[in-house]
mmCIF file of N, CA and C in Angstrom:
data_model
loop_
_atom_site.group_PDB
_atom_site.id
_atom_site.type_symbol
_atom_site.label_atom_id
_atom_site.label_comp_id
_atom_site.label_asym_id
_atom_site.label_seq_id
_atom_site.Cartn_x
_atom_site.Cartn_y
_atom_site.Cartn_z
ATOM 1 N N UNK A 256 127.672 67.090 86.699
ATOM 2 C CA UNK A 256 126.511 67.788 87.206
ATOM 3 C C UNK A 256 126.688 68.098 88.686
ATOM 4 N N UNK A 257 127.371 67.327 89.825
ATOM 5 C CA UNK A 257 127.083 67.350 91.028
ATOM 6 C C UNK A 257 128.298 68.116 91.441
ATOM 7 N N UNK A 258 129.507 68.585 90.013
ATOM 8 C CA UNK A 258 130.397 69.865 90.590
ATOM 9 C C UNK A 258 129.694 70.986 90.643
ATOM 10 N N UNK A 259 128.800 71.271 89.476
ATOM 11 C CA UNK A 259 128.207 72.396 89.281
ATOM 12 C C UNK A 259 127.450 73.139 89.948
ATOM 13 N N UNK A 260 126.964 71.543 90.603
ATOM 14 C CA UNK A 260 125.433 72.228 91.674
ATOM 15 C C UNK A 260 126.717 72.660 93.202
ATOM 16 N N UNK A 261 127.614 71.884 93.568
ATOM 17 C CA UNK A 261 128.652 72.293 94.650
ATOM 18 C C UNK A 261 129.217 73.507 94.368
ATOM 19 N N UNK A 262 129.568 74.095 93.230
ATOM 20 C CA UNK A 262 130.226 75.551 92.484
ATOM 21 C C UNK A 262 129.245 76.769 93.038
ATOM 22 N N UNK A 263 128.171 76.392 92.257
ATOM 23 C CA UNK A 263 126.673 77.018 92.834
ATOM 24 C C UNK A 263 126.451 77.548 94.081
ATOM 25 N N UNK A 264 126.794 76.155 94.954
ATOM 26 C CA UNK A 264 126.101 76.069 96.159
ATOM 27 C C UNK A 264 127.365 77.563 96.988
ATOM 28 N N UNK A 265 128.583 77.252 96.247
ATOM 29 C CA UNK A 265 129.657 77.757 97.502
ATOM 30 C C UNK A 265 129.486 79.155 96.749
ATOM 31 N N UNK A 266 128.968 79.588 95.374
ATOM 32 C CA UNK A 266 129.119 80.732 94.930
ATOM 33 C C UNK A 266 127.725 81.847 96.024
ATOM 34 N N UNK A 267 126.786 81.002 95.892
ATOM 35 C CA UNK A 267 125.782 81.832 96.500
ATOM 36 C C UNK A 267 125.814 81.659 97.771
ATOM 37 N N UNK A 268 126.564 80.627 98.515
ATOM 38 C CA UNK A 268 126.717 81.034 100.255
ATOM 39 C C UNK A 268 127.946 82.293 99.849
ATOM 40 N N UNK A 269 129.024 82.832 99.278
ATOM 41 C CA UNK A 269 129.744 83.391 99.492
ATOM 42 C C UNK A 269 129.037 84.698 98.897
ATOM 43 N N UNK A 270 128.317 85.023 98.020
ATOM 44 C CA UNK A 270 127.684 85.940 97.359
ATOM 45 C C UNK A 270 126.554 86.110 98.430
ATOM 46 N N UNK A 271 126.255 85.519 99.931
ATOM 47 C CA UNK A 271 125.036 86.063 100.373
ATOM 48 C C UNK A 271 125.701 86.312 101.656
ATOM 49 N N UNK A 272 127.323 86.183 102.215
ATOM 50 C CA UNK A 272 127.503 86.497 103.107
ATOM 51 C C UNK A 272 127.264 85.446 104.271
ATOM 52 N N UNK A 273 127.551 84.261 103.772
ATOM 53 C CA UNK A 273 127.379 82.681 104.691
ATOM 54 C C UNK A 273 125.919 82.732 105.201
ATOM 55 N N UNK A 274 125.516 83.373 104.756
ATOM 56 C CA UNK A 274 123.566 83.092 104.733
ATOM 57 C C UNK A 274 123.373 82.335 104.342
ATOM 58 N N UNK A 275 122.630 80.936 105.106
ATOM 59 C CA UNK A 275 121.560 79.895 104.411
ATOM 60 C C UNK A 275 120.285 80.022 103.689
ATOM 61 N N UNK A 276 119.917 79.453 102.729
ATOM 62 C CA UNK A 276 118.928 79.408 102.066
ATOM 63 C C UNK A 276 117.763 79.791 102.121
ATOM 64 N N UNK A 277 117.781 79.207 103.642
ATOM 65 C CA UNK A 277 116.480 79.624 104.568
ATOM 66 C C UNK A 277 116.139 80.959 105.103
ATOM 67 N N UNK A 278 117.811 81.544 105.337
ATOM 68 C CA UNK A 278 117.684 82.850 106.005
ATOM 69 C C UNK A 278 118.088 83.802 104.810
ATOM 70 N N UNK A 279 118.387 83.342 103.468
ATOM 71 C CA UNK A 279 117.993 84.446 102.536
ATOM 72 C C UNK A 279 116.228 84.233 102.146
ATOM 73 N N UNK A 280 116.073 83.193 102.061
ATOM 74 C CA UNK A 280 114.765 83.248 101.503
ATOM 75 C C UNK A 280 113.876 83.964 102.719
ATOM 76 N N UNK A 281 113.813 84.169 103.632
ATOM 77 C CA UNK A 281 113.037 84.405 104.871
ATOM 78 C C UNK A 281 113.439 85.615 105.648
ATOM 79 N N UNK A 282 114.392 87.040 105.235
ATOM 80 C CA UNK A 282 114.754 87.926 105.293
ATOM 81 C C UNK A 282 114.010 89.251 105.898
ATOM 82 N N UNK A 283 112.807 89.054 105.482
ATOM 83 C CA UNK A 283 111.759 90.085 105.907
ATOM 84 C C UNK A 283 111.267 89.961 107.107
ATOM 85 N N UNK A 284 111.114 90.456 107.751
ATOM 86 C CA UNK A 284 110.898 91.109 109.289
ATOM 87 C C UNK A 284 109.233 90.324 109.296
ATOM 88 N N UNK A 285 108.879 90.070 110.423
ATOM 89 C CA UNK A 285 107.305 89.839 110.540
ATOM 90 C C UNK A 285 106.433 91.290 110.559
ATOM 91 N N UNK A 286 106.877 91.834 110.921
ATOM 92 C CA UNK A 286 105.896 92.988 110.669
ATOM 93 C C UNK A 286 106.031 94.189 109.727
ATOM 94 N N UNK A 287 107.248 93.836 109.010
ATOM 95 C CA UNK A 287 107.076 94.197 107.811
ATOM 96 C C UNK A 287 106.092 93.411 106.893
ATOM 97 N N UNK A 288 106.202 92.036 106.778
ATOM 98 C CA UNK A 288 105.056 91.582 106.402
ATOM 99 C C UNK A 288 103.752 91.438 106.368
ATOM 100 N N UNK A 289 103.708 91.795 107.889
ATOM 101 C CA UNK A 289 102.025 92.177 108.209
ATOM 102 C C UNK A 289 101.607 93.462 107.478
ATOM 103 N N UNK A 290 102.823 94.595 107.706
ATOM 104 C CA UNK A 290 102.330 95.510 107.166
ATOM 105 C C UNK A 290 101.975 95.505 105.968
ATOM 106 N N UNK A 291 102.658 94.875 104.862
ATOM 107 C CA UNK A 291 102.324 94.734 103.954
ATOM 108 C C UNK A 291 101.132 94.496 103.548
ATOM 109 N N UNK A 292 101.015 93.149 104.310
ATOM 110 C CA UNK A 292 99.101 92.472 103.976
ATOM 111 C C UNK A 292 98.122 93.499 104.262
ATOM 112 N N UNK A 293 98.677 94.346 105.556
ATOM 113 C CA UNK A 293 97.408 95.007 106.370
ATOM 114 C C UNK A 293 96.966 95.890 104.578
ATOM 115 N N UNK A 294 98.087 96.556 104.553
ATOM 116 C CA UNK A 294 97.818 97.631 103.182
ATOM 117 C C UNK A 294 97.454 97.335 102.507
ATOM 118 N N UNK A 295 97.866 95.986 101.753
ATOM 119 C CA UNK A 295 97.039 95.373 100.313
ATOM 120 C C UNK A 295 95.537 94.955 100.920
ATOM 121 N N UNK A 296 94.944 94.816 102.007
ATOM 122 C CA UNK A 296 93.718 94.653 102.576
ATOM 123 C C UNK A 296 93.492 95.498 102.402
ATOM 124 N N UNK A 297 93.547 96.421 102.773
ATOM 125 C CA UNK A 297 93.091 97.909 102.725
ATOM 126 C C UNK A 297 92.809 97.947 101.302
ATOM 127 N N UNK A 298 93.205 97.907 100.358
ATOM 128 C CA UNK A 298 93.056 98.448 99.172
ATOM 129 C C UNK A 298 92.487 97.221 98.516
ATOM 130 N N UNK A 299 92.223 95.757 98.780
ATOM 131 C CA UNK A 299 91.778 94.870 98.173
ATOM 132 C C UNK A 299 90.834 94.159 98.551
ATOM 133 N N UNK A 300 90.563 94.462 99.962
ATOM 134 C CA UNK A 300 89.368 94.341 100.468
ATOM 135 C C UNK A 300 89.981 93.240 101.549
ATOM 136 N N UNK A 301 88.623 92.565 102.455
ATOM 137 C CA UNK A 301 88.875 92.353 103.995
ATOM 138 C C UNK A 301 88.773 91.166 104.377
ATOM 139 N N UNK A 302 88.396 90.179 102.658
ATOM 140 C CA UNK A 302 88.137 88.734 103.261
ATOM 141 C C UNK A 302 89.047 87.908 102.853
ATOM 142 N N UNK A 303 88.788 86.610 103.720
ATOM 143 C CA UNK A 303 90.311 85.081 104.079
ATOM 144 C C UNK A 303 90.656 85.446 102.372
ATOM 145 N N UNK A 304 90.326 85.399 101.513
ATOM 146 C CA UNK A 304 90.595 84.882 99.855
ATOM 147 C C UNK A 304 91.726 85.865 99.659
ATOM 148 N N UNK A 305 91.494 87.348 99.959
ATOM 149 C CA UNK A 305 92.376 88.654 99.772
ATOM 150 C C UNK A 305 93.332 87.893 100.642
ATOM 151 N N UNK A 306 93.458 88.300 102.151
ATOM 152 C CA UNK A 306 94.387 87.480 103.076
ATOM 153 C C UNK A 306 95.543 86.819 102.496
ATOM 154 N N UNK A 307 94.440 85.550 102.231
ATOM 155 C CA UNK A 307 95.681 84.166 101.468
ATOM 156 C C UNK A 307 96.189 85.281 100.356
ATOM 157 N N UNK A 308 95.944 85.528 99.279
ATOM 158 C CA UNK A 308 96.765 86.645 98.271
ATOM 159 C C UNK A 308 97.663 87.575 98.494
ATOM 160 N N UNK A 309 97.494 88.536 99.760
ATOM 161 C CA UNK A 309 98.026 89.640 99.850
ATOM 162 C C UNK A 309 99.276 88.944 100.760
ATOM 163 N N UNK A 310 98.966 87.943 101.319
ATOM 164 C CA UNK A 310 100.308 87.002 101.690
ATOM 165 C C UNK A 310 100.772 86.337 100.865
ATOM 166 N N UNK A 311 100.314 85.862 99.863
ATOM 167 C CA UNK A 311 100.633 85.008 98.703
ATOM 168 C C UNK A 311 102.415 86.583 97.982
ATOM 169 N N UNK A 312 101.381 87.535 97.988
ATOM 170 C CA UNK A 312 102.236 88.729 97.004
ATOM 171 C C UNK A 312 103.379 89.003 97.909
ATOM 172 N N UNK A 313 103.279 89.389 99.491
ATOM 173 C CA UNK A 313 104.664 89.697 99.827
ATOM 174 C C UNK A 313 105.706 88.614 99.830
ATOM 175 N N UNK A 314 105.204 87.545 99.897
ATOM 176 C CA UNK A 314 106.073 86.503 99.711
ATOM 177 C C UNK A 314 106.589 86.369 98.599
ATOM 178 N N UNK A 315 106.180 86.992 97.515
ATOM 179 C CA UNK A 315 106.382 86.491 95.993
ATOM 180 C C UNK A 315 107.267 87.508 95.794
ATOM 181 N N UNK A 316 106.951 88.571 96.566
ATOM 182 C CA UNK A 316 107.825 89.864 96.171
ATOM 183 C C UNK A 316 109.396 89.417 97.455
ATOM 184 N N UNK A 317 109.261 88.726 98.344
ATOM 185 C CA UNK A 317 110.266 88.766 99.743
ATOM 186 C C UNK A 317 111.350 87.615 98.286
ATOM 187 N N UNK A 318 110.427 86.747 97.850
ATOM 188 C CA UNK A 318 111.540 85.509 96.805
ATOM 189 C C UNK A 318 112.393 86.185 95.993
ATOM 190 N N UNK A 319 111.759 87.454 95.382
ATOM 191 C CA UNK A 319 112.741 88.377 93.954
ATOM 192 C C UNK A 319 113.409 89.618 94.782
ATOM 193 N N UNK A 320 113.076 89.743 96.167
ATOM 194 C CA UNK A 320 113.375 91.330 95.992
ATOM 195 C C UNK A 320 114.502 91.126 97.470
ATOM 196 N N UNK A 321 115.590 91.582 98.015
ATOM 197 C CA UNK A 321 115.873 91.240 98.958
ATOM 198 C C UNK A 321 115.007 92.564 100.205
ATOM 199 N N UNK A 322 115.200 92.307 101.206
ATOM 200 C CA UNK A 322 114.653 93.211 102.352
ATOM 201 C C UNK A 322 115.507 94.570 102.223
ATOM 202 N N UNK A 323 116.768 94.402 102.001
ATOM 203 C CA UNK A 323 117.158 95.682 101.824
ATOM 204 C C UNK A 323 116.880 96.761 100.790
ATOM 205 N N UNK A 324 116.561 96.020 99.837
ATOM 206 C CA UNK A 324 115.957 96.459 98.156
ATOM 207 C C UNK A 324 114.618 96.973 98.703
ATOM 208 N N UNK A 325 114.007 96.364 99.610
ATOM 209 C CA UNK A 325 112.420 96.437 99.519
ATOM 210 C C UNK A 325 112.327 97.969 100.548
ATOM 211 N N UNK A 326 113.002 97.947 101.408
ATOM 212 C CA UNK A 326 113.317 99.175 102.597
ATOM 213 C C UNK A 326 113.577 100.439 101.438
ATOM 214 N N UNK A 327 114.828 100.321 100.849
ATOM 215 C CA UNK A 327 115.126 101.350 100.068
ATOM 216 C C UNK A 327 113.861 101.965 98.938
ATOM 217 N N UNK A 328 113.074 100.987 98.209
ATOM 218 C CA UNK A 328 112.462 101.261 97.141
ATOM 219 C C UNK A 328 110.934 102.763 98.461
ATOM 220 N N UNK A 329 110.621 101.889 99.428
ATOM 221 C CA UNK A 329 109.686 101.955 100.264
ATOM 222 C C UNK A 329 109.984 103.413 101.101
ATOM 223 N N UNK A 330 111.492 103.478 101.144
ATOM 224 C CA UNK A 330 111.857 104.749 101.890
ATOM 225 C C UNK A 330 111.810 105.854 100.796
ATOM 226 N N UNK A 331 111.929 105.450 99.239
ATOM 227 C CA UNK A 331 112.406 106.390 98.015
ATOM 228 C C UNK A 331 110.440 107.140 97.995
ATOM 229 N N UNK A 332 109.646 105.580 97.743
ATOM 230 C CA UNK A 332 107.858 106.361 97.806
ATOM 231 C C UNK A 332 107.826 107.011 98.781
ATOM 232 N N UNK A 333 107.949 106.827 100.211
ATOM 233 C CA UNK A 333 107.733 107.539 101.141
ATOM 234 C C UNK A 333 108.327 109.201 101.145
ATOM 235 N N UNK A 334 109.479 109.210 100.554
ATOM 236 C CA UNK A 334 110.257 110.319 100.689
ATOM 237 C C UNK A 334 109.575 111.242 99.331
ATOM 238 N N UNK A 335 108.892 110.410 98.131
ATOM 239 C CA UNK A 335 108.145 111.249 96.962
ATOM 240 C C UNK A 335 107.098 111.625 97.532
ATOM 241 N N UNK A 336 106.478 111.611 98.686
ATOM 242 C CA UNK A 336 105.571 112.033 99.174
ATOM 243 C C UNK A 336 105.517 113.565 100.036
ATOM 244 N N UNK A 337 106.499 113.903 100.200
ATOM 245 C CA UNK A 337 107.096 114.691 100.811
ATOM 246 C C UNK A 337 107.332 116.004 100.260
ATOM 247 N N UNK A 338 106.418 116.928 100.165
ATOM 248 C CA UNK A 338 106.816 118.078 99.439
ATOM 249 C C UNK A 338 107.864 119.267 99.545
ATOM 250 N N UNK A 339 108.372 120.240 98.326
ATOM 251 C CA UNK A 339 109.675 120.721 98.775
ATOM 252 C C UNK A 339 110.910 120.246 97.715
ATOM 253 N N UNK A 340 111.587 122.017 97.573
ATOM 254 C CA UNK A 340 112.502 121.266 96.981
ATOM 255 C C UNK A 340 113.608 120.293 97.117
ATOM 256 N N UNK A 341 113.758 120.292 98.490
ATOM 257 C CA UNK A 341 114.661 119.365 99.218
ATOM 258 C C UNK A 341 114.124 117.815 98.583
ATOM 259 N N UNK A 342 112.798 117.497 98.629
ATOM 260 C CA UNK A 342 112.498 116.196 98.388
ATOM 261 C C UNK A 342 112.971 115.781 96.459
ATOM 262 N N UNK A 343 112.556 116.856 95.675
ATOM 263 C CA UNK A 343 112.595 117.041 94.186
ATOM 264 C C UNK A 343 113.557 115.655 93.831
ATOM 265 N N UNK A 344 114.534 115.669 94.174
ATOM 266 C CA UNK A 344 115.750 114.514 94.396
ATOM 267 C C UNK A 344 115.462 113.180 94.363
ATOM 268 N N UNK A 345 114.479 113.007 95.377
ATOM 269 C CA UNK A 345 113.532 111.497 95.444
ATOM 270 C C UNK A 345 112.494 111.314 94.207
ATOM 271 N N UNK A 346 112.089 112.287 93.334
ATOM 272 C CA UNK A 346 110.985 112.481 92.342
ATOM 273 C C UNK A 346 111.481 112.403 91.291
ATOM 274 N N UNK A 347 113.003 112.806 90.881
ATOM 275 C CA UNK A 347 113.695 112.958 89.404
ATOM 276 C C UNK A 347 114.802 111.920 89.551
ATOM 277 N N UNK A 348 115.973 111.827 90.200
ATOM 278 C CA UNK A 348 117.002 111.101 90.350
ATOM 279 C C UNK A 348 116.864 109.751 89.461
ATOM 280 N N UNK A 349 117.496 109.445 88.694
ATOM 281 C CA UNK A 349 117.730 107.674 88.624
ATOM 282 C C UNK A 349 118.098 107.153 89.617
ATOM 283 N N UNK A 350 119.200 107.458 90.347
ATOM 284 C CA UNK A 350 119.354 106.582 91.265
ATOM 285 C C UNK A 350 118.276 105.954 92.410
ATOM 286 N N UNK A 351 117.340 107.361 92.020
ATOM 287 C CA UNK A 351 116.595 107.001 92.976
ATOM 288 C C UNK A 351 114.838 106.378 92.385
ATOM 289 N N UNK A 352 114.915 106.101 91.668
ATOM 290 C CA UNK A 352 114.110 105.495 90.959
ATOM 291 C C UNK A 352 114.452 104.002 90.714
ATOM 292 N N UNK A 353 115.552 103.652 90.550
ATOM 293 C CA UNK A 353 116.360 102.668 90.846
ATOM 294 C C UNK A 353 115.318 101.225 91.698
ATOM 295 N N UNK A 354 115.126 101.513 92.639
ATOM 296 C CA UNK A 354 114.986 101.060 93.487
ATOM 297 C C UNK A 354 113.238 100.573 93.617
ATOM 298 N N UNK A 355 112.913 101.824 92.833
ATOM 299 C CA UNK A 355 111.083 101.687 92.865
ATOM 300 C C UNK A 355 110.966 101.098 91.673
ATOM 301 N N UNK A 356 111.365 101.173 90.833
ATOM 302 C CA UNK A 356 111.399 100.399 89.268
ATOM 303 C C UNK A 356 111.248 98.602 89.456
ATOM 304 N N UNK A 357 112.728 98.123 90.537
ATOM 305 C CA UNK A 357 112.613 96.931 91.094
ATOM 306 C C UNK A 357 111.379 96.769 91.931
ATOM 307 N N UNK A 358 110.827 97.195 92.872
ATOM 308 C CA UNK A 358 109.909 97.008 93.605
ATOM 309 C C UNK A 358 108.583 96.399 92.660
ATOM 310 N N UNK A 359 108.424 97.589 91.567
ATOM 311 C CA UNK A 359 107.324 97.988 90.592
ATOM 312 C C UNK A 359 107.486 96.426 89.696
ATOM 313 N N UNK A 360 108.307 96.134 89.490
ATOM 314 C CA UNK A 360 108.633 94.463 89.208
ATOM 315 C C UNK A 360 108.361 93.551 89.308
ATOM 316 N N UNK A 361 108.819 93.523 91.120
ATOM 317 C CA UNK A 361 108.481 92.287 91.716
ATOM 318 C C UNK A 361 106.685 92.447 92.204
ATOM 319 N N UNK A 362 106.375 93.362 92.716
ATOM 320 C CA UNK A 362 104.876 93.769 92.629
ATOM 321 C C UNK A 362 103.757 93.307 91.439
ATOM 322 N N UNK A 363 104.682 93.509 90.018
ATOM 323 C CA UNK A 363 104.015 92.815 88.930
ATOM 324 C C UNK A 363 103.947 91.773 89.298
ATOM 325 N N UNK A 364 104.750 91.094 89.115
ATOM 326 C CA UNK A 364 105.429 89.251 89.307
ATOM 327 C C UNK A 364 104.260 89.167 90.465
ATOM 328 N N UNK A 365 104.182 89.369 91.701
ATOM 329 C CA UNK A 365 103.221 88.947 92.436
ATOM 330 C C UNK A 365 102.000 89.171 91.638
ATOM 331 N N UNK A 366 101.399 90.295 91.405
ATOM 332 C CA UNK A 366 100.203 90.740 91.197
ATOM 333 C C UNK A 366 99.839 89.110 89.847
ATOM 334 N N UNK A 367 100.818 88.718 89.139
ATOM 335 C CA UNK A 367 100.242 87.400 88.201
ATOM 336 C C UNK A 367 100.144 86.191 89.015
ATOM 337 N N UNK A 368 101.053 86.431 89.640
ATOM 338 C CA UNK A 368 100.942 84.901 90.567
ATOM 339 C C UNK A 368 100.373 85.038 91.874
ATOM 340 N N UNK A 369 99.547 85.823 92.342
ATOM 341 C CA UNK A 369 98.599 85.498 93.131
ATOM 342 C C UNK A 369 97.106 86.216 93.195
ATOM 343 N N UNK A 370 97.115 86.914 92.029
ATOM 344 C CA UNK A 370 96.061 87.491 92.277
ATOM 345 C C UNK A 370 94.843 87.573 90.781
#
């Protein structure tokens, strides 16, 4: 048992780029996080209970999703917003759906476990 968990341990420091645990789990920017809450306030309303939740969700989403995943999915909505055929690309693509599909995921996963 205690090779397996050492196998583990050296597979995911080498699979995260000698990142500790702490600094994969804790990846997201602070004000990406705020932003986050500010928005789910916005849309969930303005009191401590929402708060604790809408922090409860980016966190739940920061555990499944990495920061770079979360930028990309966030730059793909932002860019479907954008009218034009230049944008069409961000609206049809798989690849680019890719990315919001995961988001749309981990967003579930929060939305059960904290809300």
């Amino acid at each position: 048992m205690r090779c397996l968990t050492i196998i583990a341990a050296a597979f995911f420091a080498t699979a995260a780029g000698a990142q500790s645990i702490e600094e994969q789990l804790n990846d997201y920017p602070t004000a990406a996080r705020a932003d986050y809450v500010f928005g789910c306030m916005a849309a969930n309303g303005q009191g401590q209970d929402v708060l604790i939740r809408c922090s409860c969700s980016i966190d739940t989403i920061a555990s499944i999703l990495p920061y770079e995943k979360y930028v990309e999915a966030e730059t793909v909505l932002s860019m479907q917003q954008v009218g034009g055929e230049r944008m069409a690309i961000f609206r049809s693509a798989p690849a680019a759906q890719l990315p919001v599909a995961d988001l749309r995921r981990a967003q579930a996963e929060a939305e059960i476990v904290c809300f």
